[in-house]
Short mmCIF file of C-alpha atoms and ligand atoms in Angstrom, two decimals:
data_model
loop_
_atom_site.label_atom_id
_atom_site.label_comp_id
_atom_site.label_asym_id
_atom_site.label_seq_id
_atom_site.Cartn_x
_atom_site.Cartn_y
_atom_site.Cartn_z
CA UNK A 148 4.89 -7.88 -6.45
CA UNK A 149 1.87 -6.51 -6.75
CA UNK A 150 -0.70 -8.95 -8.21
CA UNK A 151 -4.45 -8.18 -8.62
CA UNK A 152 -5.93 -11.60 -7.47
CA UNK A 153 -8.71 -10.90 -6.01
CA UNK A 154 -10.56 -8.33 -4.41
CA UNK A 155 -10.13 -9.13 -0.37
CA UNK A 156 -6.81 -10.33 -1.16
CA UNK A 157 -6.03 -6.43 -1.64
CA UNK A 158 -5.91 -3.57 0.53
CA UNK A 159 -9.00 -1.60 0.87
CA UNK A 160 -6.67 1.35 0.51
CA UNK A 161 -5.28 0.46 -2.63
CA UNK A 162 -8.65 -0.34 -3.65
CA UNK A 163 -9.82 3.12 -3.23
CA UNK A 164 -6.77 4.14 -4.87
CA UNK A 165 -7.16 2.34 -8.08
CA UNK A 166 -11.03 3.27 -7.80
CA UNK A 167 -10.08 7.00 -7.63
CA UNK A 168 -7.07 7.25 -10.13
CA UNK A 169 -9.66 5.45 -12.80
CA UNK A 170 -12.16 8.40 -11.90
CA UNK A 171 -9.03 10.83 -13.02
CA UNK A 172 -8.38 9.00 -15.90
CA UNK A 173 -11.94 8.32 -17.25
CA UNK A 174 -12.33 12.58 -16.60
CA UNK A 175 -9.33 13.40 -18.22
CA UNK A 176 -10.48 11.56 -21.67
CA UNK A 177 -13.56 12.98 -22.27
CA UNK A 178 -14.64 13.65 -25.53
CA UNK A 179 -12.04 12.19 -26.89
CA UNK A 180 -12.03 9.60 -29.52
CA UNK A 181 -11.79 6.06 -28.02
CA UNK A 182 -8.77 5.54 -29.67
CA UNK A 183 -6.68 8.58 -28.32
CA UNK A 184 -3.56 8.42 -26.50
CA UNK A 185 -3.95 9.11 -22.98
CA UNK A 186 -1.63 12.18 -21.79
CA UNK A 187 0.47 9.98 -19.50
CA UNK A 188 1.97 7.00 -21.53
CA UNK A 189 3.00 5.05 -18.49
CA UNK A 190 3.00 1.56 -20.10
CA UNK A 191 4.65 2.80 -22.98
CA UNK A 192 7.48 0.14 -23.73
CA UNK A 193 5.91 -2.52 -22.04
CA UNK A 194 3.81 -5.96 -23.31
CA UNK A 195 1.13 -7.10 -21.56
CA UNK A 196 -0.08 -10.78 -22.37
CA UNK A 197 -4.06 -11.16 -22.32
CA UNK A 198 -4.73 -14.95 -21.62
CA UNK A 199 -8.21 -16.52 -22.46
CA UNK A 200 -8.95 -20.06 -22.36
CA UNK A 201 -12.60 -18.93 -22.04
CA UNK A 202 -14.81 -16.59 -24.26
CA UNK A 203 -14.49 -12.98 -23.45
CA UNK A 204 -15.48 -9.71 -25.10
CA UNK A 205 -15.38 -6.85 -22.46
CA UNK A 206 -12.70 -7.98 -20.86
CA UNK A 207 -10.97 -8.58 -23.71
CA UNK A 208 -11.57 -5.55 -25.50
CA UNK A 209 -11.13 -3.13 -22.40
CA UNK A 210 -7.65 -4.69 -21.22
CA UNK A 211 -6.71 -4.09 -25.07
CA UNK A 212 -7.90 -0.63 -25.67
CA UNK A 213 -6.71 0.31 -21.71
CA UNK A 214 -3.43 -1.14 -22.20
CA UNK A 215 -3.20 0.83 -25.99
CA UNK A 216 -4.22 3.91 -24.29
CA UNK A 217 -1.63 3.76 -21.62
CA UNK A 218 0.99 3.26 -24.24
CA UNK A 219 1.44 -0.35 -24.09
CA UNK A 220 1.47 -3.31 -25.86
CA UNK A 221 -0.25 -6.34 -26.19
CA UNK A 222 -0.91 -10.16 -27.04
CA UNK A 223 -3.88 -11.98 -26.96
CA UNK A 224 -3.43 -15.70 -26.32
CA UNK A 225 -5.75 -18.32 -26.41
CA UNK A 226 -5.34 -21.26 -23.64
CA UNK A 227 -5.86 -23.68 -26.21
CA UNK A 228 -2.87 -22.63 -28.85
CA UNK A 229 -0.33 -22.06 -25.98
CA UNK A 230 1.19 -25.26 -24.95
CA UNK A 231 -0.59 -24.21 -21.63
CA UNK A 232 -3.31 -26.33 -23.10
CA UNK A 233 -0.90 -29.41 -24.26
CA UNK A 234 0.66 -30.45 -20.90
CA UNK A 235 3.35 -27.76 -19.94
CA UNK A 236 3.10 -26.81 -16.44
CA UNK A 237 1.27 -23.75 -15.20
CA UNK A 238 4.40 -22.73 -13.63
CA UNK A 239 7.00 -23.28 -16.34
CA UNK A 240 4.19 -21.50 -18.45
CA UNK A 241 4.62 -18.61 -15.86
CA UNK A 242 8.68 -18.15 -15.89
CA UNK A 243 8.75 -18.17 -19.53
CA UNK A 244 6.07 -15.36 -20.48
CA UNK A 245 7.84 -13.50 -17.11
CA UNK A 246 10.76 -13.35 -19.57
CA UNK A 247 8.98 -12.06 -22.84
CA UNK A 248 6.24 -9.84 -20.96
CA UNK A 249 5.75 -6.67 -18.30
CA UNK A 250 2.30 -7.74 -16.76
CA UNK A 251 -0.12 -11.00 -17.51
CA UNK A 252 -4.02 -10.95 -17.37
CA UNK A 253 -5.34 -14.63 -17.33
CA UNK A 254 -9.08 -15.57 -17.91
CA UNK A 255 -9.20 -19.33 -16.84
CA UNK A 256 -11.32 -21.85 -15.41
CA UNK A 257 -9.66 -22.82 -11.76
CA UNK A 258 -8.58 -21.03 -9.54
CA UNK A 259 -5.26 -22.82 -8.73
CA UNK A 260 -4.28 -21.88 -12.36
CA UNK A 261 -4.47 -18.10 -11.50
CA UNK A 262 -2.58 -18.47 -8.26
CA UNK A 263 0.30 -20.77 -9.41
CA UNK A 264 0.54 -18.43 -12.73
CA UNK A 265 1.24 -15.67 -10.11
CA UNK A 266 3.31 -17.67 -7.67
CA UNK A 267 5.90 -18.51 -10.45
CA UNK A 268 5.69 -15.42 -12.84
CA UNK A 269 8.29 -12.71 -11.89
CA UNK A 270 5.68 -10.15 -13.51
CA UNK A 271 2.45 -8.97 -12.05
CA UNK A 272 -0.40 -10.98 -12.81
CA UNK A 273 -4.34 -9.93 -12.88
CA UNK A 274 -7.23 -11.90 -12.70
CA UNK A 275 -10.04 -11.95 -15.24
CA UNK A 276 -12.03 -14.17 -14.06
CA UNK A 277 -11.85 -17.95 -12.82
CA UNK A 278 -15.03 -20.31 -12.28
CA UNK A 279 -14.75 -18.55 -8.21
CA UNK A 280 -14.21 -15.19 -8.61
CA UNK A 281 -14.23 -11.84 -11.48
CA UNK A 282 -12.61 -9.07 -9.17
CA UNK A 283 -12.02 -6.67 -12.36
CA UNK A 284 -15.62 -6.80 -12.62
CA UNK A 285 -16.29 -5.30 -9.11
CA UNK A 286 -14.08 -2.70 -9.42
CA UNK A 287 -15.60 -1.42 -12.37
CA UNK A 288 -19.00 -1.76 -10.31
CA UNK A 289 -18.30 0.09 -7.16
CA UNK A 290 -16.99 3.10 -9.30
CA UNK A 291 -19.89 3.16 -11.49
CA UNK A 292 -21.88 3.07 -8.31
CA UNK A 293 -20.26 6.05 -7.18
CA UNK A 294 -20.62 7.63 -10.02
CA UNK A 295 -23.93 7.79 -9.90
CA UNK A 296 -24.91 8.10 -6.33
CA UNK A 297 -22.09 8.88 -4.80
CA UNK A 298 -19.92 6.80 -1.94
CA UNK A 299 -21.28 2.67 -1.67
CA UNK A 300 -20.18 2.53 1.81
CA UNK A 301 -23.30 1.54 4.15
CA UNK A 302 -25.50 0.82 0.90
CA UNK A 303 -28.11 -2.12 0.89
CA UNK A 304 -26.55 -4.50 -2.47
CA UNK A 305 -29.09 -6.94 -3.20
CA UNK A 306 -27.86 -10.15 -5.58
CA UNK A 307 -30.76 -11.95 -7.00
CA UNK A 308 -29.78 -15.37 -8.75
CA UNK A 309 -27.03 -17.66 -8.55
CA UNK A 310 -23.86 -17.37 -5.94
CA UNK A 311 -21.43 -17.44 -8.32
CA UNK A 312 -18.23 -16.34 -9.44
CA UNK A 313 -19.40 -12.66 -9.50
CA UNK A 314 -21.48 -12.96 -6.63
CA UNK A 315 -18.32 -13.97 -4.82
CA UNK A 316 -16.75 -11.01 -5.86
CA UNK A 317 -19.34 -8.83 -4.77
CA UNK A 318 -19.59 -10.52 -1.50
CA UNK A 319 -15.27 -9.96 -1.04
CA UNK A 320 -15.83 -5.80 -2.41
CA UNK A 321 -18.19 -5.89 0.83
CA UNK A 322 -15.87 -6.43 3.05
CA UNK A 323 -13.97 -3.98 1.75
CA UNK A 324 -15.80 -1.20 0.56
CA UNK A 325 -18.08 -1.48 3.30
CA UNK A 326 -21.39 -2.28 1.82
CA UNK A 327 -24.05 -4.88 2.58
CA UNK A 328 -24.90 -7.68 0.48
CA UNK A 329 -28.54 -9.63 0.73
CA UNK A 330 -28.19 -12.88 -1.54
CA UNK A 331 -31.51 -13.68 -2.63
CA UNK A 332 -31.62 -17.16 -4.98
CA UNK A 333 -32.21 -21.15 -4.54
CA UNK A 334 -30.57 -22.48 -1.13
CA UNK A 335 -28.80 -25.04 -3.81
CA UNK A 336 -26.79 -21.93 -5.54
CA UNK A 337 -26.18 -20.35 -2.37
CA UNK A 338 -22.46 -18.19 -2.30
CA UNK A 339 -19.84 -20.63 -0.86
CA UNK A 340 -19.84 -20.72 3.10
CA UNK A 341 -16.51 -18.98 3.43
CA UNK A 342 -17.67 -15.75 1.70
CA UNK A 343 -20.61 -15.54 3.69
CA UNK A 344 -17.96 -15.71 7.04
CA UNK A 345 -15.97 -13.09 5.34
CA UNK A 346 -18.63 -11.05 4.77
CA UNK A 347 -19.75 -11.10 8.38
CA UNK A 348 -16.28 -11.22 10.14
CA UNK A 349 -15.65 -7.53 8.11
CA UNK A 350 -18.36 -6.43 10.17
CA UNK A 351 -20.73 -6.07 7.21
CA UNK A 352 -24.00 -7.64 7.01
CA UNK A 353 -24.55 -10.31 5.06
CA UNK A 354 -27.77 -12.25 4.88
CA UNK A 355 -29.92 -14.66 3.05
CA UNK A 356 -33.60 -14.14 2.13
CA UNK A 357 -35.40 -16.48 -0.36
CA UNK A 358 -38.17 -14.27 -0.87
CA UNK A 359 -36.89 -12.19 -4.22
CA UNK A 360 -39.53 -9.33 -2.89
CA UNK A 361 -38.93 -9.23 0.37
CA UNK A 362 -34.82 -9.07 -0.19
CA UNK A 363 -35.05 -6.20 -2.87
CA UNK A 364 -37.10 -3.70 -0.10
CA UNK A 365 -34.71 -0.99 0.23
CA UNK A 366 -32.16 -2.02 -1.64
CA UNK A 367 -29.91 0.58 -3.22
CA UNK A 368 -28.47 -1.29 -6.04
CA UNK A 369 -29.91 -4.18 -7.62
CA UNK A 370 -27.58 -7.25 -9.11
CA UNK A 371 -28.70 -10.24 -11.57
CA UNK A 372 -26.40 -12.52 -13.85
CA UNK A 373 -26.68 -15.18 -15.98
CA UNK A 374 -28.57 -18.11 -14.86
CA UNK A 375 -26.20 -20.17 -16.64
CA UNK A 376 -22.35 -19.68 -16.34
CA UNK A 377 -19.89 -20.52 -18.35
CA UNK A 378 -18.33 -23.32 -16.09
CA UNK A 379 -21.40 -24.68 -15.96
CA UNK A 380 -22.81 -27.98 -17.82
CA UNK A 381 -25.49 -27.03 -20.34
CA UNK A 382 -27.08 -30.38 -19.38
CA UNK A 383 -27.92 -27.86 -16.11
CA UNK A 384 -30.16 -25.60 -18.15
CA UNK A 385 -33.02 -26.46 -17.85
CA UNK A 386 -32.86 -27.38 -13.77
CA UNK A 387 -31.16 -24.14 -13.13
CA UNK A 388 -33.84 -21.88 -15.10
CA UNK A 389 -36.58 -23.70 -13.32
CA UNK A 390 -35.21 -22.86 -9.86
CA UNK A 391 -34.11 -19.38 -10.56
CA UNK A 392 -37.29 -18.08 -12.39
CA UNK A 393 -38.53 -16.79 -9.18
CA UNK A 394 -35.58 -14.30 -9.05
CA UNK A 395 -35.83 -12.78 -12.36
CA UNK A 396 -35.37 -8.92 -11.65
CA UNK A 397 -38.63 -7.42 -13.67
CA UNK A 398 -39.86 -3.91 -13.43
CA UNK A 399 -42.07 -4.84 -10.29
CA UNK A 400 -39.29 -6.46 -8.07
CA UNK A 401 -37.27 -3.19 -9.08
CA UNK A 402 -40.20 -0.84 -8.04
CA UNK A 403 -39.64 -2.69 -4.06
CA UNK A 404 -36.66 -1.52 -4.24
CA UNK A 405 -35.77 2.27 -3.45
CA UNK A 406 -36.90 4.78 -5.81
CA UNK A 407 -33.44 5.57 -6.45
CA UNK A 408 -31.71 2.24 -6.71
CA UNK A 409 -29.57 1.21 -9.54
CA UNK A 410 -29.68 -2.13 -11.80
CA UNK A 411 -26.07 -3.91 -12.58
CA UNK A 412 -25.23 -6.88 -14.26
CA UNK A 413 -21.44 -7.82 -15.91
CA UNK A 414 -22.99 -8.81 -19.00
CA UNK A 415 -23.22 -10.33 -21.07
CA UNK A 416 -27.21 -10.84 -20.05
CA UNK A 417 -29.33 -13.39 -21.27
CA UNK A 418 -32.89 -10.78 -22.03
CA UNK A 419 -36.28 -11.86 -20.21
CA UNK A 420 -34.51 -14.21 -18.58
CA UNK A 421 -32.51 -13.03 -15.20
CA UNK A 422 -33.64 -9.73 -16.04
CA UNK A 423 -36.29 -8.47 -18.44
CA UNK A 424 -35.31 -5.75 -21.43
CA UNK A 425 -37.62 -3.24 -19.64
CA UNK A 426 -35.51 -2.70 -16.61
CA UNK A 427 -31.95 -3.63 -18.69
CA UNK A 428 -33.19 -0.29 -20.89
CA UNK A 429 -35.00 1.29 -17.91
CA UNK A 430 -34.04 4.25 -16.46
CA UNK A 431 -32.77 2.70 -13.52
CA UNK A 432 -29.89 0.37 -15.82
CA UNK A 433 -26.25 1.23 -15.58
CA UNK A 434 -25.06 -1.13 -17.78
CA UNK A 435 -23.55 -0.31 -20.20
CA UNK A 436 -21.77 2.58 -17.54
CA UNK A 437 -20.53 -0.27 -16.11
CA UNK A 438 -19.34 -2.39 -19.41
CA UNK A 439 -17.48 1.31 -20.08
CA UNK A 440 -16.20 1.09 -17.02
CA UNK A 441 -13.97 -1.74 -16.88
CA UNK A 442 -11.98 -0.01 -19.28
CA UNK A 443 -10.69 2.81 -16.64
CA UNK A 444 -11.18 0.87 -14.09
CA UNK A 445 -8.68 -1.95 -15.56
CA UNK A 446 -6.28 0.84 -16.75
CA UNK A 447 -5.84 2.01 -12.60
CA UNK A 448 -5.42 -2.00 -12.29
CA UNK A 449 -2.12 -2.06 -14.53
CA UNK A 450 -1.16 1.31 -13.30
CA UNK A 451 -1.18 -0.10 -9.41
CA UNK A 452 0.27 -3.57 -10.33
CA UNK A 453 3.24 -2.36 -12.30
CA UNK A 454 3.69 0.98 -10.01
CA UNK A 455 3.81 3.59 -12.78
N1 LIG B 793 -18.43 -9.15 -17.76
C1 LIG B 793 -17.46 -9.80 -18.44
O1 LIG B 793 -16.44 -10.22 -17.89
O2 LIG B 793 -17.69 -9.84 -19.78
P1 LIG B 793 -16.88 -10.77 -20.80
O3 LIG B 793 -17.15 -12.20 -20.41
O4 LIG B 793 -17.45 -10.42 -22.17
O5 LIG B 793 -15.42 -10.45 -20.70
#
């Protein structure tokens, strides 16, 4: 069964795979309207269940529109009107949508929820993001990466803010896709221990450097995200913008970096906060390159997962 858990959880050659095969796609559609067919209707016939029991709009939208443009089907279900939210078991919850569906895509908050959804469904299932990880996300990163500057193997990645659930990610696509990561943020949001050790045991570098200046000098690409998750309390606010104000990315920290680095960040971003509007609308930004593509880069996901 091929489930798309998470991103060191998957083999760096299927990776590349997926990574390459949304390249084709992406190619193949342009200048077509967003709502055209793709030539290939491999999912045609087949339902894919979106599951959110958090907010969403990319990956909402893009598992949608990628899963129409493949020829599929879907339905989006909220955590909270399923009786996923009233008591029944994860697993139970699992065998019965394995019976009405062709592929699940859960957004949810832990991670045991993802990984006993895929232990018990007979379907593939994808992650879209728990409170540890957003591997969809990273995927959709390294190719716009490439995109622009060609292979991310050996590249400097700098992460300025908060370890969290996308950092994690970042810090797994690493070990995999052979970049280096520099986390540069409070010691008390540090990335959890083990991705640090997974980081280093690939044989990538991975350090820490508190010093936002210092961590961005030649850096290649350039990653901030919300200071504020959403798994965590909004009673936080105001403790985690006062330690992470010293890592906003600005146009200065971006001008230590190399003159030909790239900005990221998943959205959505919280403006003149983790990053200001000058270098989100700078020329340097690849945002919205990279909001576009999670689309194709989700579409090679179900293609892989379901083997058509
Ligand atoms: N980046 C991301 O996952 O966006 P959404 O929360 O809008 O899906």
């Amino acid at each position: 069964m091929n489930h798309f858990l998470d991103i060191h959880k998957t083999a760096p050659s299927d990776l590349r795979h997926m990574i390459e095969h949304a390249r084709e796609m992406k190619t193949a559609r342009e200048g077509r309207p967003r709502g055209a067919l793709d030539d290939d209707q491999p999912l045609k016939g087949r339902m894919v269940a979106l599951i959110f029991e958090k907010p969403s709009t990319r990956t909402r939208v893009s598992f949608d529109v990628g899963t129409r443009q493949l020829g599929g089907e879907t339905m989006v279900l909220s955590g909270s009107d399923m009786q996923l939210g009233h008591g029944e078991t994860i697993a139970d919850t699992a065998r019965v949508l394995s019976r009405y569906v062709d592929l699940i895509m859960i957004r949810t908050f832990d991670e045991s929820v993802l990984t006993e959804m895929a232990e018990f469904a007979d379907v593939p299932v994808i992650n879209g993001l728990t409170d540890r990880t957003h591997p969809c996300q990273i995927m959709a990163d390294v190719m716009t990466y490439e995109e622009h500057r060609g292979p991310i193997t050996g590249k400097k990645v700098v992460w300025c803010g908060d370890g969290n659930n996308v950092c994690a990610s970042v810090m797994h696509g690493a070990a995999q896709f052979g970049y280096d990561v520099v986390f540069t943020g409070p010691e008390q949001l540090d990335p959890e221990a083990e991705w640090q050790g997974l980081v280093r045991k690939s044989g990538q570098s991975f350090s820490i450097e508190r010093d936002a200046d210092k961590a961005v000098e030649g850096a290649d690409l350039v990653i901030a995200d919300t200071w504020v998750s959403m798994h965590d309390a909004q009673s936080a606010r105001e403790r985690r913008h006062n330690m992470l104000r010293p890592y906003q990315v600005n146009e200065d920290l971006m001008a230590r970096a190399k003159p030909d680095a790239l900005f990221m960040h998943c959205l959505p971003a919280h403006r003149e906060e983790e990053v200001t509007s000058a270098v989100m609308d700078g020329p340097q930004s690849v945002i919205f390159d990279e909001a576009e593509n999670r689309l194709h880069a989700q579409k090679a996901i179900m293609r892989w997962c379901l083997d058509v």
